[in-house]
Amino acid sequence: MENIIKYHIKNVKKGDHAAFEEIVSFYQNKVYHIVYRMVGDSHEAQDIAQEAFIRAYTNIHSFDENRKFSTWLYRIATNLSIDRLRKKKPDFHLDAEVKGTEGLDMYSQLAADQALPEEEVESMELQSYIHKEILSLPPKYRSVIVLRFLDDLSLAEIGEILDLPLGTVKTRIHRGRELLRKKLRHV
Amino acid sequence: MNCEESLALMHLYLDGDASEEEAQQLREHLKICPDCNQHYRELKQTESLLSGAAYELSAPAGFTASVMANLPKEKKRAGYMRWFRAHPVITAAAVFFLFMFTSVLSAWNSDSSVSVSKQEGLIVENDLVIVPEGVTVKGDLVVENGDLDIRGQVDGDVTIINGDLIEDPGTKVNMASVDNISGEYQEINRIFGWAWYHLKELVTF
Ligand SMILES: [Zn+2]
């Protein structure tokens, strides 16, 4: 897959608009996933994810083709998410709570609309609960936890995405895991 | 192994970083320490809940189209620049043409006084250039920003830019004038033709 992506990137660099569409279409869910887990609000997530792709497009010439494109793209996405979180820092904690609840509502709403079997409703409620708990983590733990469970990223790749030494990535995962353990142990 | 070491090892183990020997030591400790055993189970559950929640979320419908519609326009300019870099000769020609055209344009606007390519034997009155009777102009004649009245002869092509060949209603001088030109007669009053004329002149240098 990485090879197909590289082929598309070469074409984008040559000015082929359509090749970028292929890239967006391939990575949209992953980028949206990262951003949504980071900021918690679906509208904001859409906005930031879109901005991430636009940045990638405008800066495509600075992308080194010997490296993994996903690493570069996810880095743009996480940086934009963290910037956004930083900008609204004053009411940050309260905000995270509210966003989390909003996520819960969204899931419950979805479940109600589709008249899903009880098991699935429960599973969705659980998902939304986990989502909310991930959002309650301080951003520096949140980012490693979100990336770790996306797309089988290695810890080294996470380090590259977040521009952190491997040791720091591990420490943050351990810390994040402990924080979540306290919140999720009664599930 | 004490509980503190055991805790650190749990995380290494969950990261896949523990050696076989360390894993064995951990298992031994968990058998004899209920607190660590409980802690490990909670961590394990957290891990499985998180990986369960790691199913990929879907971007909203129409996301790709929205990104494509919002790509910056300036990128297109960069596209042209890339194209220019790839085609230096055409670019040079284009720049040359643009340059010429703009300088020619400003000349068109600024230089409104009459000019004539040959002065010898000709009479210039305000914006009227007269080839007097009995005078023969050898070679091509170009009059710019003025009218031309040929009473004598022009032994070559005549070009009038932004002006007219004088017509005397009484004597059909216009016809007579044209007859007095041995070469081609050309009148250029439209700006593009004018610019083109200058360009052609420059190119045939
Ligand atoms: Zn113990």
Short mmCIF file of C-alpha atoms and ligand atoms in Angstrom, two decimals:
data_model
loop_
_atom_site.label_atom_id
_atom_site.label_comp_id
_atom_site.label_asym_id
_atom_site.label_seq_id
_atom_site.Cartn_x
_atom_site.Cartn_y
_atom_site.Cartn_z
CA MET A 1 0.00 0.00 0.00
CA GLU A 2 2.77 2.36 0.94
CA ASN A 3 4.09 1.96 -2.61
CA ILE A 4 0.80 2.95 -4.17
CA ILE A 5 0.71 5.96 -1.88
CA LYS A 6 4.23 6.91 -2.91
CA TYR A 7 3.22 6.66 -6.53
CA HIS A 8 0.30 9.02 -5.87
CA ILE A 9 2.54 11.43 -4.00
CA LYS A 10 4.93 11.63 -6.94
CA ASN A 11 1.99 12.58 -9.11
CA VAL A 12 0.76 15.16 -6.63
CA LYS A 13 4.21 16.71 -6.66
CA LYS A 14 3.96 16.90 -10.43
CA GLY A 15 0.75 18.86 -10.01
CA ASP A 16 -1.77 16.05 -10.47
CA HIS A 17 -4.79 17.14 -8.49
CA ALA A 18 -6.65 13.85 -8.80
CA ALA A 19 -3.81 11.87 -7.24
CA PHE A 20 -4.31 13.80 -4.02
CA GLU A 21 -7.93 12.75 -3.96
CA GLU A 22 -6.75 9.14 -3.80
CA ILE A 23 -4.58 9.97 -0.81
CA VAL A 24 -7.38 11.77 1.03
CA SER A 25 -9.77 8.97 0.33
CA PHE A 26 -7.33 6.38 1.62
CA TYR A 27 -6.35 8.17 4.84
CA GLN A 28 -9.51 10.10 5.69
CA ASN A 29 -10.80 7.63 8.29
CA LYS A 30 -7.49 7.27 10.08
CA VAL A 31 -6.86 10.99 10.21
CA TYR A 32 -10.41 11.68 11.31
CA HIS A 33 -10.10 8.97 13.95
CA ILE A 34 -6.95 10.49 15.45
CA VAL A 35 -8.37 13.99 15.45
CA TYR A 36 -11.77 13.00 16.79
CA ARG A 37 -10.20 11.06 19.65
CA MET A 38 -7.97 14.02 20.40
CA VAL A 39 -10.54 16.84 20.35
CA GLY A 40 -13.71 14.88 21.05
CA ASP A 41 -16.08 17.00 18.99
CA SER A 42 -17.14 15.71 15.60
CA HIS A 43 -17.52 19.12 13.91
CA GLU A 44 -14.22 20.31 15.19
CA ALA A 45 -12.66 17.01 14.20
CA GLN A 46 -13.91 17.36 10.65
CA ASP A 47 -12.56 20.87 10.48
CA ILE A 48 -9.12 19.89 11.81
CA ALA A 49 -8.88 16.73 9.71
CA GLN A 50 -9.64 18.78 6.62
CA GLU A 51 -7.02 21.33 7.60
CA ALA A 52 -4.51 18.49 8.06
CA PHE A 53 -5.01 17.32 4.49
CA ILE A 54 -4.82 20.85 3.14
CA ARG A 55 -1.54 21.38 5.00
CA ALA A 56 -0.22 18.11 3.64
CA TYR A 57 -1.15 19.23 0.14
CA THR A 58 0.44 22.67 0.45
CA ASN A 59 3.60 21.22 1.93
CA ILE A 60 3.85 18.10 -0.16
CA HIS A 61 7.18 19.23 -1.60
CA SER A 62 8.75 19.15 1.83
CA PHE A 63 7.72 15.52 2.30
CA ASP A 64 10.72 13.23 2.01
CA GLU A 65 9.63 10.25 -0.07
CA ASN A 66 12.09 7.95 1.68
CA ARG A 67 9.97 8.21 4.79
CA LYS A 68 6.59 6.83 5.60
CA PHE A 69 3.82 9.11 4.43
CA SER A 70 1.40 8.07 7.17
CA THR A 71 3.90 9.14 9.83
CA TRP A 72 4.17 12.57 8.26
CA LEU A 73 0.42 12.95 7.80
CA TYR A 74 -0.45 11.80 11.32
CA ARG A 75 2.10 14.20 12.66
CA ILE A 76 0.36 17.10 10.95
CA ALA A 77 -2.98 15.86 12.28
CA THR A 78 -1.82 15.44 15.89
CA ASN A 79 -0.02 18.78 15.89
CA LEU A 80 -3.13 20.57 14.66
CA SER A 81 -5.24 18.79 17.28
CA ILE A 82 -2.84 19.68 20.08
CA ASP A 83 -2.72 23.30 18.87
CA ARG A 84 -6.49 23.44 18.95
CA LEU A 85 -6.59 22.00 22.48
CA ARG A 86 -3.96 24.49 23.61
CA LYS A 87 -5.93 27.44 22.24
CA LYS A 88 -8.89 26.69 24.43
CA LYS A 89 -6.85 25.73 27.44
CA PRO A 90 -8.52 28.00 30.07
CA ASP A 91 -11.74 26.02 30.07
CA PHE A 92 -10.01 22.94 28.84
CA HIS A 93 -10.97 20.42 31.52
CA LEU A 94 -14.56 21.46 31.71
CA ASP A 95 -14.66 21.43 27.95
CA ALA A 96 -13.31 17.92 27.74
CA GLU A 97 -16.08 16.77 30.04
CA VAL A 98 -18.72 18.42 27.94
CA LYS A 99 -17.26 17.09 24.72
CA GLY A 100 -17.15 13.65 26.21
CA THR A 101 -20.81 13.83 27.11
CA GLU A 102 -21.60 15.09 23.66
CA GLY A 103 -19.87 12.04 22.26
CA LEU A 104 -22.00 9.90 24.54
CA ASP A 105 -25.14 11.59 23.28
CA MET A 106 -24.03 11.05 19.74
CA TYR A 107 -23.55 7.35 20.29
CA SER A 108 -26.82 6.95 22.16
CA GLN A 109 -28.60 8.92 19.48
CA LEU A 110 -27.11 6.71 16.81
CA ALA A 111 -28.11 3.61 18.73
CA ALA A 112 -31.69 4.86 19.18
CA ASP A 113 -32.05 5.87 15.55
CA GLN A 114 -31.02 2.54 14.21
CA ALA A 115 -33.01 0.44 16.68
CA LEU A 116 -30.06 -1.82 17.23
CA PRO A 117 -30.12 -5.01 19.25
CA GLU A 118 -29.52 -4.48 22.93
CA GLU A 119 -26.07 -5.99 22.81
CA GLU A 120 -24.98 -3.52 20.21
CA VAL A 121 -26.49 -0.61 22.09
CA GLU A 122 -24.53 -1.71 25.12
CA SER A 123 -21.42 -2.00 23.06
CA MET A 124 -21.94 1.50 21.68
CA GLU A 125 -22.52 2.88 25.13
CA LEU A 126 -19.33 1.20 26.21
CA GLN A 127 -17.48 2.66 23.23
CA SER A 128 -18.71 6.11 24.04
CA TYR A 129 -17.74 5.64 27.67
CA ILE A 130 -14.22 4.65 26.63
CA HIS A 131 -14.08 7.58 24.23
CA LYS A 132 -15.01 9.91 27.05
CA GLU A 133 -12.38 8.42 29.33
CA ILE A 134 -9.69 8.76 26.68
CA LEU A 135 -10.71 12.40 26.33
CA SER A 136 -10.35 12.94 30.04
CA LEU A 137 -6.64 12.14 29.84
CA PRO A 138 -4.22 15.06 29.63
CA PRO A 139 -3.40 15.54 25.90
CA LYS A 140 0.15 14.24 26.22
CA TYR A 141 -1.10 10.84 27.40
CA ARG A 142 -4.13 10.95 25.17
CA SER A 143 -2.06 11.26 22.00
CA VAL A 144 0.11 8.20 22.70
CA ILE A 145 -2.90 6.11 23.71
CA VAL A 146 -4.88 7.11 20.61
CA LEU A 147 -1.97 6.41 18.26
CA ARG A 148 -1.01 3.19 19.95
CA PHE A 149 -4.34 1.59 19.19
CA LEU A 150 -4.61 2.89 15.67
CA ASP A 151 -3.34 0.98 12.71
CA ASP A 152 -0.74 -1.14 14.55
CA LEU A 153 1.64 1.75 14.85
CA SER A 154 4.93 0.79 16.46
CA LEU A 155 6.13 2.71 19.48
CA ALA A 156 9.00 4.01 17.34
CA GLU A 157 6.55 5.39 14.79
CA ILE A 158 4.53 7.02 17.56
CA GLY A 159 7.76 8.64 18.70
CA GLU A 160 8.35 9.93 15.20
CA ILE A 161 4.81 11.26 14.86
CA LEU A 162 4.95 13.08 18.18
CA ASP A 163 8.62 13.98 17.93
CA LEU A 164 9.40 12.22 21.19
CA PRO A 165 12.21 9.84 22.17
CA LEU A 166 11.15 6.21 22.42
CA GLY A 167 11.70 6.21 26.20
CA THR A 168 9.27 9.10 26.62
CA VAL A 169 6.67 7.37 24.46
CA LYS A 170 6.88 4.30 26.68
CA THR A 171 6.68 6.29 29.91
CA ARG A 172 3.62 8.11 28.63
CA ILE A 173 1.94 4.90 27.57
CA HIS A 174 2.55 3.38 30.98
CA ARG A 175 1.23 6.48 32.70
CA GLY A 176 -1.78 6.74 30.38
CA ARG A 177 -2.53 3.07 30.87
CA GLU A 178 -2.46 3.47 34.65
CA LEU A 179 -4.78 6.49 34.48
CA LEU A 180 -7.22 4.60 32.32
CA ARG A 181 -7.02 1.50 34.44
CA LYS A 182 -8.47 3.47 37.36
CA LYS A 183 -11.32 4.73 35.19
CA LEU A 184 -12.09 1.52 33.36
CA ARG A 185 -11.58 -1.14 35.99
CA HIS A 186 -15.22 -1.10 37.05
CA VAL A 187 -16.59 -1.50 33.56
CA MET B 1 10.86 -9.43 42.92
CA ASN B 2 9.03 -6.74 44.85
CA CYS B 3 5.72 -5.20 43.87
CA GLU B 4 7.29 -2.07 42.44
CA GLU B 5 9.45 -4.10 40.07
CA SER B 6 6.48 -6.24 39.25
CA LEU B 7 4.44 -3.17 38.27
CA ALA B 8 7.13 -1.88 35.96
CA LEU B 9 7.44 -5.30 34.39
CA MET B 10 3.70 -5.49 33.74
CA HIS B 11 3.93 -2.50 31.44
CA LEU B 12 6.98 -3.86 29.66
CA TYR B 13 5.13 -7.11 29.19
CA LEU B 14 2.03 -5.37 27.80
CA ASP B 15 4.27 -3.38 25.43
CA GLY B 16 5.81 -6.62 24.23
CA ASP B 17 9.17 -5.49 25.59
CA ALA B 18 9.65 -8.13 28.30
CA SER B 19 12.08 -10.98 27.74
CA GLU B 20 10.95 -14.58 28.25
CA GLU B 21 12.84 -14.67 31.52
CA GLU B 22 11.20 -11.46 32.77
CA ALA B 23 7.77 -12.75 31.74
CA GLN B 24 8.40 -15.90 33.75
CA GLN B 25 9.43 -13.86 36.80
CA LEU B 26 6.30 -11.77 36.49
CA ARG B 27 4.07 -14.84 36.29
CA GLU B 28 5.71 -16.21 39.43
CA HIS B 29 5.07 -12.98 41.31
CA LEU B 30 1.45 -12.75 40.18
CA LYS B 31 0.81 -16.23 41.55
CA ILE B 32 1.87 -15.23 45.04
CA CYS B 33 0.78 -11.55 45.18
CA PRO B 34 -3.01 -10.91 45.06
CA ASP B 35 -2.58 -7.09 44.79
CA CYS B 36 -0.33 -7.34 41.76
CA ASN B 37 -2.55 -10.02 40.30
CA GLN B 38 -5.57 -7.71 40.59
CA HIS B 39 -3.60 -4.79 39.18
CA TYR B 40 -2.44 -6.83 36.23
CA ARG B 41 -5.98 -7.99 35.45
CA GLU B 42 -7.21 -4.41 35.47
CA LEU B 43 -4.44 -3.36 33.14
CA LYS B 44 -5.19 -6.25 30.86
CA GLN B 45 -8.85 -5.29 30.79
CA THR B 46 -7.96 -1.68 30.04
CA GLU B 47 -5.86 -2.87 27.14
CA SER B 48 -8.62 -4.98 25.68
CA LEU B 49 -11.20 -2.21 26.13
CA LEU B 50 -8.91 0.22 24.36
CA SER B 51 -8.17 -2.08 21.48
CA GLY B 52 -11.91 -2.73 21.24
CA ALA B 53 -12.45 1.01 20.93
CA ALA B 54 -9.70 1.26 18.36
CA TYR B 55 -11.96 0.21 15.52
CA GLU B 56 -11.51 2.88 12.95
CA LEU B 57 -13.98 5.72 13.05
CA SER B 58 -15.31 6.86 9.70
CA ALA B 59 -14.83 10.35 8.40
CA PRO B 60 -18.14 12.08 7.67
CA ALA B 61 -19.73 11.50 4.27
CA GLY B 62 -18.38 13.80 1.60
CA PHE B 63 -15.18 14.44 3.49
CA THR B 64 -12.84 13.85 0.55
CA ALA B 65 -14.88 16.06 -1.75
CA SER B 66 -14.87 18.78 0.86
CA VAL B 67 -11.07 18.64 1.19
CA MET B 68 -10.65 18.75 -2.58
CA ALA B 69 -12.97 21.74 -2.84
CA ASN B 70 -11.02 23.60 -0.19
CA LEU B 71 -7.51 23.15 -1.50
CA PRO B 72 -5.88 26.56 -1.80
CA LYS B 73 -5.99 28.29 -5.17
CA GLU B 74 -2.41 29.54 -4.85
CA LYS B 75 -1.33 25.98 -5.28
CA LYS B 76 -2.30 26.33 -8.92
CA ARG B 77 0.19 29.12 -9.29
CA ALA B 78 2.81 26.84 -7.83
CA GLY B 79 1.72 24.36 -10.46
CA TYR B 80 2.43 26.89 -13.18
CA MET B 81 5.78 27.65 -11.64
CA ARG B 82 6.66 23.98 -11.70
CA TRP B 83 5.62 23.82 -15.32
CA PHE B 84 7.72 26.86 -16.12
CA ARG B 85 10.74 25.31 -14.48
CA ALA B 86 10.21 22.20 -16.57
CA HIS B 87 9.96 24.19 -19.81
CA PRO B 88 12.58 26.94 -19.67
CA VAL B 89 12.60 27.74 -23.39
CA ILE B 90 8.88 28.26 -23.67
CA THR B 91 8.98 30.20 -20.43
CA ALA B 92 11.70 32.48 -21.76
CA ALA B 93 9.66 33.06 -24.89
CA ALA B 94 6.55 33.75 -22.85
CA VAL B 95 8.35 36.17 -20.57
CA PHE B 96 9.90 37.86 -23.57
CA PHE B 97 6.52 38.21 -25.23
CA LEU B 98 4.92 39.51 -22.07
CA PHE B 99 7.73 41.97 -21.59
CA MET B 100 7.55 43.16 -25.13
CA PHE B 101 3.83 43.41 -25.10
CA THR B 102 3.74 45.48 -21.93
CA SER B 103 6.52 47.80 -23.01
CA VAL B 104 4.92 48.15 -26.40
CA LEU B 105 1.63 48.88 -24.67
CA SER B 106 3.10 51.61 -22.57
CA ALA B 107 4.70 53.01 -25.69
CA TRP B 108 1.29 52.95 -27.32
CA ASN B 109 -0.10 54.98 -24.46
CA SER B 110 2.73 57.40 -23.82
CA ASP B 111 4.27 58.20 -27.14
CA SER B 112 1.60 60.03 -29.02
CA SER B 113 3.78 62.41 -30.98
CA VAL B 114 4.19 61.77 -34.63
CA SER B 115 7.22 59.87 -35.76
CA VAL B 116 8.40 58.86 -39.17
CA SER B 117 11.05 56.40 -40.18
CA LYS B 118 12.67 58.71 -42.71
CA GLN B 119 12.98 62.45 -42.50
CA GLU B 120 14.81 63.23 -45.71
CA GLY B 121 12.76 65.39 -48.06
CA LEU B 122 9.59 64.98 -46.04
CA ILE B 123 7.51 67.72 -44.49
CA VAL B 124 6.12 67.15 -41.02
CA GLU B 125 3.34 69.54 -39.99
CA ASN B 126 1.91 68.78 -36.56
CA ASP B 127 0.66 65.23 -37.01
CA LEU B 128 0.71 65.25 -40.76
CA VAL B 129 3.58 63.84 -42.75
CA ILE B 130 3.78 64.98 -46.36
CA VAL B 131 5.78 63.40 -49.14
CA PRO B 132 6.01 66.49 -51.38
CA GLU B 133 5.49 66.37 -55.07
CA GLY B 134 8.61 65.44 -56.93
CA VAL B 135 10.14 63.69 -53.92
CA THR B 136 10.74 59.95 -54.10
CA VAL B 137 11.29 58.11 -50.84
CA LYS B 138 13.76 55.28 -51.39
CA GLY B 139 12.85 52.28 -49.24
CA ASP B 140 10.05 51.58 -46.76
CA LEU B 141 8.24 54.32 -44.92
CA VAL B 142 6.63 54.02 -41.51
CA VAL B 143 4.54 56.77 -39.99
CA GLU B 144 3.41 56.48 -36.40
CA ASN B 145 0.79 58.62 -34.67
CA GLY B 146 0.22 60.75 -37.69
CA ASP B 147 -1.43 60.96 -41.06
CA LEU B 148 0.44 60.61 -44.30
CA ASP B 149 -0.13 62.54 -47.47
CA ILE B 150 1.81 61.19 -50.41
CA ARG B 151 2.11 63.68 -53.22
CA GLY B 152 5.39 62.32 -54.51
CA GLN B 153 6.49 58.70 -54.62
CA VAL B 154 7.41 56.00 -52.13
CA ASP B 155 9.69 53.36 -53.53
CA GLY B 156 8.89 50.66 -50.98
CA ASP B 157 6.28 49.54 -48.43
CA VAL B 158 4.23 52.05 -46.48
CA THR B 159 2.94 51.40 -43.00
CA ILE B 160 0.80 53.85 -41.08
CA ILE B 161 0.33 53.19 -37.41
CA ASN B 162 -2.46 54.99 -35.63
CA GLY B 163 -3.06 57.32 -38.48
CA ASP B 164 -4.61 57.67 -41.92
CA LEU B 165 -3.50 58.00 -45.44
CA ILE B 166 -4.86 61.40 -46.41
CA GLU B 167 -7.82 61.45 -48.67
CA ASP B 168 -8.50 64.63 -50.58
CA PRO B 169 -12.17 64.45 -51.47
CA GLY B 170 -11.72 66.51 -54.58
CA THR B 171 -8.97 64.60 -56.25
CA LYS B 172 -9.27 61.12 -54.72
CA VAL B 173 -5.82 61.65 -53.33
CA ASN B 174 -6.15 58.53 -51.29
CA MET B 175 -6.32 56.38 -54.35
CA ALA B 176 -3.65 58.45 -55.94
CA SER B 177 -1.54 58.12 -52.82
CA VAL B 178 -1.86 54.38 -52.80
CA ASP B 179 -0.96 54.34 -56.45
CA ASN B 180 2.16 56.23 -55.54
CA ILE B 181 3.43 53.40 -53.39
CA SER B 182 5.43 50.82 -55.21
CA GLY B 183 5.39 48.28 -52.37
CA GLU B 184 2.72 47.11 -49.94
CA TYR B 185 0.48 49.47 -48.08
CA GLN B 186 -0.55 48.69 -44.57
CA GLU B 187 -2.57 50.64 -42.05
CA ILE B 188 -2.49 49.54 -38.47
CA ASN B 189 -4.89 51.13 -36.06
CA ARG B 190 -5.89 48.36 -33.75
CA ILE B 191 -3.67 48.01 -30.75
CA PHE B 192 -2.99 44.35 -31.17
CA GLY B 193 -1.93 44.81 -34.75
CA TRP B 194 0.25 47.62 -33.63
CA ALA B 195 1.91 45.50 -30.97
CA TRP B 196 2.25 42.66 -33.41
CA TYR B 197 3.93 44.93 -35.88
CA HIS B 198 6.50 45.92 -33.25
CA LEU B 199 7.08 42.36 -32.28
CA LYS B 200 7.56 41.21 -35.83
CA GLU B 201 10.03 44.00 -36.29
CA LEU B 202 11.90 42.89 -33.19
CA VAL B 203 11.88 39.23 -34.07
CA THR B 204 13.16 39.77 -37.60
CA PHE B 205 16.14 41.68 -36.29
ZN ZN C 1 3.10 -7.62 44.14
#
